[in-house]
CSV table of N, CA, C and O in Angstrom, one decimal:
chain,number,residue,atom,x,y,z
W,1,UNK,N,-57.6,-158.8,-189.3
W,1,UNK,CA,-58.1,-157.5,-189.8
W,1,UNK,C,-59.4,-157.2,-189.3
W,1,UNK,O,-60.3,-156.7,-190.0
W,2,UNK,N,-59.8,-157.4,-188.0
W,2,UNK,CA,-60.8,-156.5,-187.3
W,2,UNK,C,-60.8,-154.9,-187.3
W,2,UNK,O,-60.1,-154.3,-186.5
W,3,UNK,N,-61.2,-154.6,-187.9
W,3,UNK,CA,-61.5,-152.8,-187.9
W,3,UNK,C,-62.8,-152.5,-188.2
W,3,UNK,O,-63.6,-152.5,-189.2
W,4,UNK,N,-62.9,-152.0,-186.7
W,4,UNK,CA,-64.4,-151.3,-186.3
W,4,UNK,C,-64.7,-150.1,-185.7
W,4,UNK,O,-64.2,-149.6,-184.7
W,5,UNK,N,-65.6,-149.5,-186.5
W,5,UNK,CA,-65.9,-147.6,-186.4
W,5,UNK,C,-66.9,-147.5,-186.1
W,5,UNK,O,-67.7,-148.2,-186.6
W,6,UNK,N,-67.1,-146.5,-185.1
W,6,UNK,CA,-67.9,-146.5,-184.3
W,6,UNK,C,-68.2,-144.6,-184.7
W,6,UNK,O,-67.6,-143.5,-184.5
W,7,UNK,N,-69.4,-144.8,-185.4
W,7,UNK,CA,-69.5,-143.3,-186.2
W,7,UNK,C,-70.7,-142.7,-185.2
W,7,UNK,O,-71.8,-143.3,-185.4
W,8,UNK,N,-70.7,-141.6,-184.3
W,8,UNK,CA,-71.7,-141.4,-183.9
W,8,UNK,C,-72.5,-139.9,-184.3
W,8,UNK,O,-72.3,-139.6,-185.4
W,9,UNK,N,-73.1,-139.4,-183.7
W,9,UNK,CA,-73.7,-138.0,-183.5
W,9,UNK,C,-73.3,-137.3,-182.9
W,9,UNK,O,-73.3,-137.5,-181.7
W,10,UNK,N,-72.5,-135.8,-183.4
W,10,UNK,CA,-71.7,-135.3,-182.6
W,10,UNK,C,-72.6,-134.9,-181.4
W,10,UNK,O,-71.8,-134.2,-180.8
W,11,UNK,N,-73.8,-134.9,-180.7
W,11,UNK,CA,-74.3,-134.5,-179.9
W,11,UNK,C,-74.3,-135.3,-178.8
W,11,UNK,O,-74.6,-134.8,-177.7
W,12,UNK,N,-73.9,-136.3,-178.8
W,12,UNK,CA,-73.5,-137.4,-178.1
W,12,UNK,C,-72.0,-137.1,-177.1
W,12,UNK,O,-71.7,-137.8,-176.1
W,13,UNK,N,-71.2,-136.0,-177.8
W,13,UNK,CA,-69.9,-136.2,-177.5
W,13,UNK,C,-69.6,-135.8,-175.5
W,13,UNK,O,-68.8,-136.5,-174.8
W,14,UNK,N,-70.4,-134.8,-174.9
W,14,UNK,CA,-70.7,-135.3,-173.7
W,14,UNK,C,-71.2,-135.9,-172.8
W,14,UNK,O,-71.1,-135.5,-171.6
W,15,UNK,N,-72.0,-137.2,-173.2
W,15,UNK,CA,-72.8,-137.7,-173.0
W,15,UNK,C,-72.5,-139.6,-172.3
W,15,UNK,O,-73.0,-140.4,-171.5
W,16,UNK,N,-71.2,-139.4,-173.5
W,16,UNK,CA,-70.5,-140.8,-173.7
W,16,UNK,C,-68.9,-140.7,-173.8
W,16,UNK,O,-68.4,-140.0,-174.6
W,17,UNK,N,-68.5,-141.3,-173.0
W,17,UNK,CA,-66.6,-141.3,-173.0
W,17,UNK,C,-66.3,-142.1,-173.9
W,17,UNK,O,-66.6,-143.3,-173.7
W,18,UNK,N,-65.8,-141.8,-175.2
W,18,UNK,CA,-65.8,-142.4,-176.6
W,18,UNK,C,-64.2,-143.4,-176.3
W,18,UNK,O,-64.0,-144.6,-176.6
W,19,UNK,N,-63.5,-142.6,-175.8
W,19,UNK,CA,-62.4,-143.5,-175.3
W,19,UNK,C,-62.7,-144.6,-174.2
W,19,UNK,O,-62.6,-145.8,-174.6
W,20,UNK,N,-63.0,-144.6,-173.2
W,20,UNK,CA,-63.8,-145.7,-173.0
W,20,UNK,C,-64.4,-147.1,-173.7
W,20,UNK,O,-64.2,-148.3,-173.6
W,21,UNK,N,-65.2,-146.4,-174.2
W,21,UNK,CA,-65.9,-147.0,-175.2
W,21,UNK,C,-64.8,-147.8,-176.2
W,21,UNK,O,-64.9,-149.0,-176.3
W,22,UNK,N,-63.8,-147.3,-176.9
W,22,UNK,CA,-63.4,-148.1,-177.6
W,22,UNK,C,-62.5,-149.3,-176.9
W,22,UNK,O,-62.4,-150.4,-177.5
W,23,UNK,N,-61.9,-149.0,-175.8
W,23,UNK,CA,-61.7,-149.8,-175.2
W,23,UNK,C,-62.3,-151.2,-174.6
W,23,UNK,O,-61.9,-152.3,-174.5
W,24,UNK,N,-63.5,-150.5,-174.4
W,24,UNK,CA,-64.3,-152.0,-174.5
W,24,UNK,C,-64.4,-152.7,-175.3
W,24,UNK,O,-64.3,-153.9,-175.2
W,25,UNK,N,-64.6,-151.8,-176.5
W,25,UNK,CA,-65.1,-153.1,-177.7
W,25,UNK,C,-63.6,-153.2,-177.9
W,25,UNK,O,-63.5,-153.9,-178.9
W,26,UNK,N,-62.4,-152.9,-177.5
W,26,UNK,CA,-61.4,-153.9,-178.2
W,26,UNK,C,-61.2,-155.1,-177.4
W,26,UNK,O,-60.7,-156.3,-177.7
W,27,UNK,N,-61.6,-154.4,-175.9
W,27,UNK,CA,-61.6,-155.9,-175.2
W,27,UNK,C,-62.5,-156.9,-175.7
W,27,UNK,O,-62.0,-157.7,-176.4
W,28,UNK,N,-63.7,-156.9,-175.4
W,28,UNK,CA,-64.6,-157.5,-176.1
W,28,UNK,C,-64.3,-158.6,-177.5
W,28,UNK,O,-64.6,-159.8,-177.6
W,29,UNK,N,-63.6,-157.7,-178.4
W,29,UNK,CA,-63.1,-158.2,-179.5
W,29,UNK,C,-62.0,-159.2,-179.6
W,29,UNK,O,-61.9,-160.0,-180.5
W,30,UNK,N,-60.9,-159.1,-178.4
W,30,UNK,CA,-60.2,-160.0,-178.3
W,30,UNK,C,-60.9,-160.8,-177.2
W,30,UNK,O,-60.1,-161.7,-177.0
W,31,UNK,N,-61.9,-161.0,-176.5
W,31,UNK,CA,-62.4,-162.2,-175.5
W,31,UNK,C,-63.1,-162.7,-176.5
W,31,UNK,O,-63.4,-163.9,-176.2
W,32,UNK,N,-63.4,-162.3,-177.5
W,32,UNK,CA,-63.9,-163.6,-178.8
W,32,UNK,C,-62.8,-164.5,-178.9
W,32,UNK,O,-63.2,-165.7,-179.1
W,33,UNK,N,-61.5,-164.4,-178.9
W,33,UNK,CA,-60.6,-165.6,-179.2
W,33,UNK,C,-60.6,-166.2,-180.6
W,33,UNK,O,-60.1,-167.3,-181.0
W,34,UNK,N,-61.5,-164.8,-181.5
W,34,UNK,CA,-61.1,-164.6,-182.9
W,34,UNK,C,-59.9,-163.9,-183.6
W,34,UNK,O,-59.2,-164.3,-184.6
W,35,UNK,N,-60.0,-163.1,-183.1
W,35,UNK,CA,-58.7,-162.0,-183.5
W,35,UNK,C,-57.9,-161.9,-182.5
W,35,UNK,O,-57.7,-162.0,-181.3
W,36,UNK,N,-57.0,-161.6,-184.1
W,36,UNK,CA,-55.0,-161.3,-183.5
W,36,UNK,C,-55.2,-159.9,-182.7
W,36,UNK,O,-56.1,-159.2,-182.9
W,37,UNK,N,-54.1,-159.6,-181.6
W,37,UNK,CA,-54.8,-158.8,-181.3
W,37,UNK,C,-53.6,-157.2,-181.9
W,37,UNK,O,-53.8,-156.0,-181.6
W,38,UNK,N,-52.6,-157.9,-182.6
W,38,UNK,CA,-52.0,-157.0,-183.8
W,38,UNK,C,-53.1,-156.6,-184.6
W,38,UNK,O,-53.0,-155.4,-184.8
W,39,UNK,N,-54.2,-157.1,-185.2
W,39,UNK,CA,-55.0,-156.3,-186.4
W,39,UNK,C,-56.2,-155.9,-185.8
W,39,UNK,O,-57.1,-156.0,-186.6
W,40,UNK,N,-56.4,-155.4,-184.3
W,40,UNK,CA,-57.4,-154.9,-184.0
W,40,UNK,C,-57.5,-153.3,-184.2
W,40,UNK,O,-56.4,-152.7,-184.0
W,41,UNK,N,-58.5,-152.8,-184.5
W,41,UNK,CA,-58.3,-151.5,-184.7
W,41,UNK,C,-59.8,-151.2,-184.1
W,41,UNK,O,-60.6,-152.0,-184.4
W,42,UNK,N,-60.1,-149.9,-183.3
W,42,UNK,CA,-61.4,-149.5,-182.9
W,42,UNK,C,-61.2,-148.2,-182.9
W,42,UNK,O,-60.4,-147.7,-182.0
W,43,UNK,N,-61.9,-147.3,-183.9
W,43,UNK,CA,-62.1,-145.9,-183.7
W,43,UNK,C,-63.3,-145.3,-183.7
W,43,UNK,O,-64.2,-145.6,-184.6
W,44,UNK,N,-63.6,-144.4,-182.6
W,44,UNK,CA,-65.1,-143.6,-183.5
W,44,UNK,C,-64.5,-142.3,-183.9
W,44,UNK,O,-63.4,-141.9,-183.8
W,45,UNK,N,-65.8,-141.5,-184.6
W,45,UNK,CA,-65.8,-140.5,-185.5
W,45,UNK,C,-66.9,-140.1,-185.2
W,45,UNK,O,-67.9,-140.8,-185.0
W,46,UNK,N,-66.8,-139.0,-185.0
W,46,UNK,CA,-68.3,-137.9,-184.7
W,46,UNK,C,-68.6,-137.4,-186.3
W,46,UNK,O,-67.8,-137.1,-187.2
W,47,UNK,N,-69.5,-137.4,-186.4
W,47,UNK,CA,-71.1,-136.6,-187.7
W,47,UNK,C,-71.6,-135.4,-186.7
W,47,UNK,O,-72.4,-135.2,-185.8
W,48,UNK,N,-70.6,-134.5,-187.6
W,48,UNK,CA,-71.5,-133.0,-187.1
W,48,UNK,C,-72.3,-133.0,-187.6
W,48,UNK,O,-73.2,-132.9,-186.8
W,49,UNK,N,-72.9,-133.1,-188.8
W,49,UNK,CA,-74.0,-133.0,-189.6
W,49,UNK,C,-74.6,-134.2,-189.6
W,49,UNK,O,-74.0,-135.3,-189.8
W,50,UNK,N,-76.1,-134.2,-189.3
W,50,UNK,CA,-76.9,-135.6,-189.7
W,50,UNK,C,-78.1,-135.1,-189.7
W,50,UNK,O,-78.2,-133.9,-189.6
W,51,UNK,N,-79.0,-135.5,-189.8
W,51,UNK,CA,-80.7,-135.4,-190.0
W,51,UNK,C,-81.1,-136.8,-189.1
W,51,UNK,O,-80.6,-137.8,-189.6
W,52,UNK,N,-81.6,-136.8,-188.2
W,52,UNK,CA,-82.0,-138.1,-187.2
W,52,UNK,C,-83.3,-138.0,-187.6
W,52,UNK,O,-83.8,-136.9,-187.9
W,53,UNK,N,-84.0,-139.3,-187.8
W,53,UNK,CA,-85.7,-139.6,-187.8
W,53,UNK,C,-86.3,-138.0,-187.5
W,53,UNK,O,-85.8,-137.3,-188.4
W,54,UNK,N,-87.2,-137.2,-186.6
W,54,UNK,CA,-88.1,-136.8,-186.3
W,54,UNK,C,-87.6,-134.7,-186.6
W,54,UNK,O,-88.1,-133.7,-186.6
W,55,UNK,N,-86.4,-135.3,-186.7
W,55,UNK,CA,-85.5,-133.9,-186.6
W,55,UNK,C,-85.1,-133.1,-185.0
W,55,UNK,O,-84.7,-132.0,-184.8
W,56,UNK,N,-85.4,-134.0,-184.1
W,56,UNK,CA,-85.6,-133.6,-182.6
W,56,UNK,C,-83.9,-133.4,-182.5
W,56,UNK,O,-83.3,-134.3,-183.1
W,57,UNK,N,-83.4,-132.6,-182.0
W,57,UNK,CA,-82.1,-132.0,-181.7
W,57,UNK,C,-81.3,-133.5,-180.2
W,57,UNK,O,-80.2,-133.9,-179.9
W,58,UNK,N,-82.7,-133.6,-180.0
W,58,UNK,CA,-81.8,-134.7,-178.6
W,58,UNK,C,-81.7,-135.8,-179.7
W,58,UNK,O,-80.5,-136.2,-179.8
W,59,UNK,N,-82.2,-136.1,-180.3
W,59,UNK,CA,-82.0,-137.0,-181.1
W,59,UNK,C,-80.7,-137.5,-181.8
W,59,UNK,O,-80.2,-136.8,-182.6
W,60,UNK,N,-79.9,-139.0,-181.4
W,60,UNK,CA,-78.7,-139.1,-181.2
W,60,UNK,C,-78.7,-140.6,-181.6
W,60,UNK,O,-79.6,-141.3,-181.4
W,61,UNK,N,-77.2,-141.1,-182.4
W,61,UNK,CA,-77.1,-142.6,-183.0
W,61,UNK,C,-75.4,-142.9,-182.7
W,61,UNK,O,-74.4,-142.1,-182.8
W,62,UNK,N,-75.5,-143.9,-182.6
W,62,UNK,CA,-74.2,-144.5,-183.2
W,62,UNK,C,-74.5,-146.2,-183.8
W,62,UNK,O,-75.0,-147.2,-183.4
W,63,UNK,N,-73.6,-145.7,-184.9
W,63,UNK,CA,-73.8,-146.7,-185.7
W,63,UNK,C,-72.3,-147.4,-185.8
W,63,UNK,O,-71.2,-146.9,-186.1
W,64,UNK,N,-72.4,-148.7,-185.6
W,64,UNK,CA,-71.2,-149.3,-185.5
W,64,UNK,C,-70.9,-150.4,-186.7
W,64,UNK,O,-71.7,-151.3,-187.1
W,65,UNK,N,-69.7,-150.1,-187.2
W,65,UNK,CA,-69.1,-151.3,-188.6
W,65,UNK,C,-68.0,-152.0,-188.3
W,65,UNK,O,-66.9,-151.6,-188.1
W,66,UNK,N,-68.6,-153.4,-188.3
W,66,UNK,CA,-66.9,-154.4,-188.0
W,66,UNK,C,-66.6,-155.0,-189.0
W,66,UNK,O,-67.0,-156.2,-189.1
W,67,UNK,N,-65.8,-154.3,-190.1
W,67,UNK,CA,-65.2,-155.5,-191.2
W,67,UNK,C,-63.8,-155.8,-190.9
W,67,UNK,O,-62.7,-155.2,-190.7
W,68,UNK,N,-64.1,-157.3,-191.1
W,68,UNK,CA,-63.5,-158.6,-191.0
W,68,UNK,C,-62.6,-159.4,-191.8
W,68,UNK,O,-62.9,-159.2,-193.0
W,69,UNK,N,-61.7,-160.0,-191.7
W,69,UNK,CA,-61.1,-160.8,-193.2
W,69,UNK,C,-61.8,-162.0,-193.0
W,69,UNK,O,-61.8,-162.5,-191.9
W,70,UNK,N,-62.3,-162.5,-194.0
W,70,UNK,CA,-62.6,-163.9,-194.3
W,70,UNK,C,-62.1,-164.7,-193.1
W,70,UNK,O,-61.1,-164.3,-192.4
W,71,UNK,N,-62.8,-166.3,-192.9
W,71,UNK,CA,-62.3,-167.3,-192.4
W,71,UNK,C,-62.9,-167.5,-190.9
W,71,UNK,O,-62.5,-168.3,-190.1
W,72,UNK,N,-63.7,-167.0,-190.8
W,72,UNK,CA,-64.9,-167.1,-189.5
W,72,UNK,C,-66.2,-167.8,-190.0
W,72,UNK,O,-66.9,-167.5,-191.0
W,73,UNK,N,-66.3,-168.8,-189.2
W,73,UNK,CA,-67.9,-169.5,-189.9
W,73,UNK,C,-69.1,-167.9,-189.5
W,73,UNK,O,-68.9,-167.0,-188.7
W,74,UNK,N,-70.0,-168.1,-190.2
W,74,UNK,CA,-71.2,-167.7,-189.2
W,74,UNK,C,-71.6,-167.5,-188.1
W,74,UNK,O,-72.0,-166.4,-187.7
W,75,UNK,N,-71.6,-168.7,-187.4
W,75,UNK,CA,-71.6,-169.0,-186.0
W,75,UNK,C,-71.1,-168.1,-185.0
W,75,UNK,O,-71.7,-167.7,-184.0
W,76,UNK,N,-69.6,-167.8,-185.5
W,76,UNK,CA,-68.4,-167.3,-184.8
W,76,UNK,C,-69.0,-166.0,-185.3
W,76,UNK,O,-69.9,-165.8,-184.5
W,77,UNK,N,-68.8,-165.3,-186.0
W,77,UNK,CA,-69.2,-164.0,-186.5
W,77,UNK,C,-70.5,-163.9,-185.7
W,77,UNK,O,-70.5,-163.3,-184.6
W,78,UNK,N,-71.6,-164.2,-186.1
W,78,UNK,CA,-72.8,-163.8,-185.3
W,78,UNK,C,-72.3,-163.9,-183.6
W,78,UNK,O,-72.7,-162.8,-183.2
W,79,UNK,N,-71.7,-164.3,-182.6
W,79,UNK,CA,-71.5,-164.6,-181.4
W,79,UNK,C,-70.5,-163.5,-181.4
W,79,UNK,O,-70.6,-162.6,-180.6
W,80,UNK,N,-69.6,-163.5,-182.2
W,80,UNK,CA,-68.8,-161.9,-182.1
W,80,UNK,C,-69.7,-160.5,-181.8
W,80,UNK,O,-69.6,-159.7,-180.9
W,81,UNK,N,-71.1,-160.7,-183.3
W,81,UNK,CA,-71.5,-159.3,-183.2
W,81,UNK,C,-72.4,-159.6,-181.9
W,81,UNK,O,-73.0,-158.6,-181.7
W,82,UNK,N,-72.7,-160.4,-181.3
W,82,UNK,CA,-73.7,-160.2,-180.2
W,82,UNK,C,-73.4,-160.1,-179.1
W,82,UNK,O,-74.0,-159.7,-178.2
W,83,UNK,N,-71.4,-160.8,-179.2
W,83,UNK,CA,-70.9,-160.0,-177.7
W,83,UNK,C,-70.8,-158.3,-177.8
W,83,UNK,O,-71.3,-157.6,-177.0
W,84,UNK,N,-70.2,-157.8,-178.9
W,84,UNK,CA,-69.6,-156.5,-179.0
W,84,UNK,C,-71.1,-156.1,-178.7
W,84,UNK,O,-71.2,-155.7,-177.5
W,85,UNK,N,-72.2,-156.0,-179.4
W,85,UNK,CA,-73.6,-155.2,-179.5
W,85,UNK,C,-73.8,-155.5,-177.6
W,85,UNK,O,-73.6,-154.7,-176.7
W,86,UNK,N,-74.0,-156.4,-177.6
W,86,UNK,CA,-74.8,-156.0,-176.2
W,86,UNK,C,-73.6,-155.7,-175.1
W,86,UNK,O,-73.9,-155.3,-174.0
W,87,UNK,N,-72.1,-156.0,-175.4
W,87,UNK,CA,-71.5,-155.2,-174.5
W,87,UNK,C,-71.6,-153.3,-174.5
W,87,UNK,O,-71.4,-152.6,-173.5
W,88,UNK,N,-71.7,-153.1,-175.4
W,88,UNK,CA,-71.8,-151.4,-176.3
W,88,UNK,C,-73.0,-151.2,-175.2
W,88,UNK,O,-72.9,-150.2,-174.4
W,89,UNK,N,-74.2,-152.0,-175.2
W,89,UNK,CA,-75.8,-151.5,-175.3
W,89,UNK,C,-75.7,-151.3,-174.0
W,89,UNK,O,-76.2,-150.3,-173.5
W,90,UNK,N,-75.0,-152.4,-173.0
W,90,UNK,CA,-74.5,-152.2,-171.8
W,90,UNK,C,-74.1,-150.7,-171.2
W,90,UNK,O,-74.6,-150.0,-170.3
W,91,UNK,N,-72.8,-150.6,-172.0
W,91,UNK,CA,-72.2,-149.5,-171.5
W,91,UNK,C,-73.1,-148.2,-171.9
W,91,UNK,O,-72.8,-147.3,-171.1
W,92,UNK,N,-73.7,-148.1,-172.4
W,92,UNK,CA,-75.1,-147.1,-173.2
W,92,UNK,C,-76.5,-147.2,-172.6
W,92,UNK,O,-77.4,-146.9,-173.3
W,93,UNK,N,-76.8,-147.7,-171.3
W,93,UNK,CA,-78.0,-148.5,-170.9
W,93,UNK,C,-79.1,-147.1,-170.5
W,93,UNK,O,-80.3,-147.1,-170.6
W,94,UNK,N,-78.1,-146.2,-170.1
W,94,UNK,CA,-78.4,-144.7,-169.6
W,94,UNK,C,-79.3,-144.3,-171.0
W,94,UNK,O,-80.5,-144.0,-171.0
W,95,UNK,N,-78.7,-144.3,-171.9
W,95,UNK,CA,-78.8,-143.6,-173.2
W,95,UNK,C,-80.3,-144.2,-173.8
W,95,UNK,O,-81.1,-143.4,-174.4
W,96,UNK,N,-80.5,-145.6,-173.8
W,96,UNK,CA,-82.6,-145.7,-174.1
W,96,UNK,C,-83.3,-145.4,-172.5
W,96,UNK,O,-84.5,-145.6,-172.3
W,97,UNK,N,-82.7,-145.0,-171.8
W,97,UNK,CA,-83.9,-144.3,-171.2
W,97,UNK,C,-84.5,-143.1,-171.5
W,97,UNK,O,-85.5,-142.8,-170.8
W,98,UNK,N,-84.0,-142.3,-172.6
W,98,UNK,CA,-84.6,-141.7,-173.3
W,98,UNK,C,-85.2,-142.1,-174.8
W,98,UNK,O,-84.8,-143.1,-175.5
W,99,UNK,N,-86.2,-141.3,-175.2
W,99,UNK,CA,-86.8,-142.4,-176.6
W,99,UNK,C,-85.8,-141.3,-178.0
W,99,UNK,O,-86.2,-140.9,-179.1
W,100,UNK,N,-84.5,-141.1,-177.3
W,100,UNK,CA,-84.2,-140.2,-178.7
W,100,UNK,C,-82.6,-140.7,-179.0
W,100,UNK,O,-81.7,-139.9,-179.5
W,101,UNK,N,-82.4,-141.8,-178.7
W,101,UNK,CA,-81.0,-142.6,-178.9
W,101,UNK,C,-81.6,-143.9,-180.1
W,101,UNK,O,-82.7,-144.4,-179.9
W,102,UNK,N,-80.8,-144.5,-181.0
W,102,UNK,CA,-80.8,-145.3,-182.1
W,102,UNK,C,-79.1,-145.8,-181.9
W,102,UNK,O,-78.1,-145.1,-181.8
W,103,UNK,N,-79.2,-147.6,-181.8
W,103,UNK,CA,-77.4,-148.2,-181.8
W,103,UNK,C,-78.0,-149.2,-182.8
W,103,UNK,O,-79.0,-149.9,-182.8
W,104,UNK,N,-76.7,-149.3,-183.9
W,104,UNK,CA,-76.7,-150.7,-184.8
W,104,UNK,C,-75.4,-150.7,-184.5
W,104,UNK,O,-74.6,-150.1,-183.9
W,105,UNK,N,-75.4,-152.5,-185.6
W,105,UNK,CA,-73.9,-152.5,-185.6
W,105,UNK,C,-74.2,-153.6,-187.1
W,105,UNK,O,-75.2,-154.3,-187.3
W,106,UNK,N,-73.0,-153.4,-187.9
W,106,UNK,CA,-73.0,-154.9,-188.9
W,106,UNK,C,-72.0,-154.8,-189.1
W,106,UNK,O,-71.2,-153.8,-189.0
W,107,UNK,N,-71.8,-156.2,-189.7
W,107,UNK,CA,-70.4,-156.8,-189.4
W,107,UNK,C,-70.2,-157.1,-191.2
W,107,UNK,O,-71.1,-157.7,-191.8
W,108,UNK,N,-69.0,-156.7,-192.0
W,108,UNK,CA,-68.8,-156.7,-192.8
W,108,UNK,C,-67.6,-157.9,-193.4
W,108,UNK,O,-66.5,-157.7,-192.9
W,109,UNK,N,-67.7,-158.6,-194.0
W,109,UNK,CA,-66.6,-159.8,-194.7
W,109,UNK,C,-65.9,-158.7,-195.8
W,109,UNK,O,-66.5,-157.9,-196.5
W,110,UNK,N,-64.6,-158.8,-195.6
W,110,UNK,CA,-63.8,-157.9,-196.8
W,110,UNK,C,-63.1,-159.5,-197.5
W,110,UNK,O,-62.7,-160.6,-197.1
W,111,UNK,N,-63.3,-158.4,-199.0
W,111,UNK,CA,-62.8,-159.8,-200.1
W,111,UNK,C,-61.8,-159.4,-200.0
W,111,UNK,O,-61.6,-158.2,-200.0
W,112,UNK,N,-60.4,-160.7,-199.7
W,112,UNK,CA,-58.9,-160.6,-199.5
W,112,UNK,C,-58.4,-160.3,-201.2
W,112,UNK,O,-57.3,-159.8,-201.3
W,113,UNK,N,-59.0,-160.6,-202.1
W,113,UNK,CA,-58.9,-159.7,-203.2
W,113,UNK,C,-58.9,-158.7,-203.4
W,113,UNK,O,-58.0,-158.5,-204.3
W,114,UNK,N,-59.5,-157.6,-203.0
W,114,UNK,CA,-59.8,-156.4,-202.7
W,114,UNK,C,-59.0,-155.5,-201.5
W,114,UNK,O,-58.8,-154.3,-201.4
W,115,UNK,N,-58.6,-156.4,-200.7
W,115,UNK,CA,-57.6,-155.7,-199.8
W,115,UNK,C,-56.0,-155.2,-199.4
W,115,UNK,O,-55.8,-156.1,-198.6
W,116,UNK,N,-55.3,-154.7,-199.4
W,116,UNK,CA,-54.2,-154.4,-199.4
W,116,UNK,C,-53.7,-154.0,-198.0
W,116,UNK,O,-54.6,-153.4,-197.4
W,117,UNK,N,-52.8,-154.2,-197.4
W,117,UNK,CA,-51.9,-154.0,-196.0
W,117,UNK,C,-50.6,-154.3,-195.9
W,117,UNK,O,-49.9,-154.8,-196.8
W,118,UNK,N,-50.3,-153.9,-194.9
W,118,UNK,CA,-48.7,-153.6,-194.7
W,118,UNK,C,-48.9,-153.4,-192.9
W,118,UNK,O,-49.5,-152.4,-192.6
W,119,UNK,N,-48.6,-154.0,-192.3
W,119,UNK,CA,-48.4,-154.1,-190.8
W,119,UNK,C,-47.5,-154.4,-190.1
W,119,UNK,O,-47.4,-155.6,-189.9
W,120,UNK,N,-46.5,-153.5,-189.7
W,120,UNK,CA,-45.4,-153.6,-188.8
W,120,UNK,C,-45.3,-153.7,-187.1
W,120,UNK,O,-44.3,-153.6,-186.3
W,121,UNK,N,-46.7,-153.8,-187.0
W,121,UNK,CA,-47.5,-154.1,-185.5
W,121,UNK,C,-47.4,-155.5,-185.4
W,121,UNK,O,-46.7,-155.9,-184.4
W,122,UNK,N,-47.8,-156.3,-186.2
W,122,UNK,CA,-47.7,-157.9,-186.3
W,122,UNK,C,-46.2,-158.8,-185.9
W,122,UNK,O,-46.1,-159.6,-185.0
W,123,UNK,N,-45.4,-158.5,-186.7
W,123,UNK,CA,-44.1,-158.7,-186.0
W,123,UNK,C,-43.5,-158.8,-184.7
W,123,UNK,O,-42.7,-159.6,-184.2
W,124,UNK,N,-43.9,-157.5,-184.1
W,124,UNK,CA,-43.6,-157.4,-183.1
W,124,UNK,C,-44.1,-157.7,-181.3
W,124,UNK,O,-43.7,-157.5,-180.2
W,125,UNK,N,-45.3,-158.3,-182.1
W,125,UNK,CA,-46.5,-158.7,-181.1
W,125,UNK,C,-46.3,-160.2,-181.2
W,125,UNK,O,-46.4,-160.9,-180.2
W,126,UNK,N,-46.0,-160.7,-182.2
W,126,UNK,CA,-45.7,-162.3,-182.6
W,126,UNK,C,-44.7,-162.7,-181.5
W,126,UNK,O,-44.8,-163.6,-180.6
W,127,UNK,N,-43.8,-161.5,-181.7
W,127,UNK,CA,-42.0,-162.1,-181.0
W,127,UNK,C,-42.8,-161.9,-179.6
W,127,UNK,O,-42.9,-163.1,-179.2
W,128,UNK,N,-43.4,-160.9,-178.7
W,128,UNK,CA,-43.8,-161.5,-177.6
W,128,UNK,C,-45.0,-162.9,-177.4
W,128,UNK,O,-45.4,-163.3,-176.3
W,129,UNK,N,-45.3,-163.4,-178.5
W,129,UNK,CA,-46.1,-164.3,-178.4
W,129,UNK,C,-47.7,-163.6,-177.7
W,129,UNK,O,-48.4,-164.0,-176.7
W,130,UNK,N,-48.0,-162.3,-178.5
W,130,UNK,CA,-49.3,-161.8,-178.3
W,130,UNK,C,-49.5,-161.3,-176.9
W,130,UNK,O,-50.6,-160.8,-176.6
């Protein structure tokens, strides 16, 4: 259950190839050799509406969320979020050469109590053996 959103500023939208982009981070996410790569999920979503720090119109963020299912030490999780972040920061390197770009990311544990799914992607990825 990797699923990670990549919410940015709609001002951003020609600036950055969002498809691209999520392609990386799903590669990225499977060269961790943590995740199935049936429960990968990577989308962004543009924010027409936001208020940035200074109110400056160039002013532009993406903020990134990877929740996870349980069963990753720390170790593993931290070395996850530090490939994905500096693979992103990479592909974005253009983007702090200006002082009016902001990138996070955190990585969220979902209680398997709390969660509910149904995936018919899984099955079918098994029988080819991933």
């Amino acid at each position: 259950m990797p699923h990670f959103t990549i919410e940015y500023s709609a001002n951003l939208e020609g600036s950055v190839d969002f498809d691209h982009l999520c392609q990386e981070v799903h590669k990225t996410i499977l060269a961790t050799g943590l995740f199935e790569i049936g429960a990968v999920r990577v989308r962004a979503i543009a924010s027409d509406h936001y208020a940035i720090a200074d109110l400056q119109p160039e002013n532009g963020f993406i903020d990134m969320s990877f929740r996870i299912g349980r069963g990753r030490s720390q170790g593993e999780k931290k070395a996850a979020g530090t490939a994905i972040f500096d693979a992103v920061a990479q592909e974005l390197a253009r983007l702090f050469d200006t002082p009016h770009f902001a990138l996070s990311l955190e990585i969220r544990e979902i209680d398997p109590e709390l969660s509910w799914k149904k995936n018919a992607i899984h099955p079918r990825l098994r029988q080819k053996g991933d």
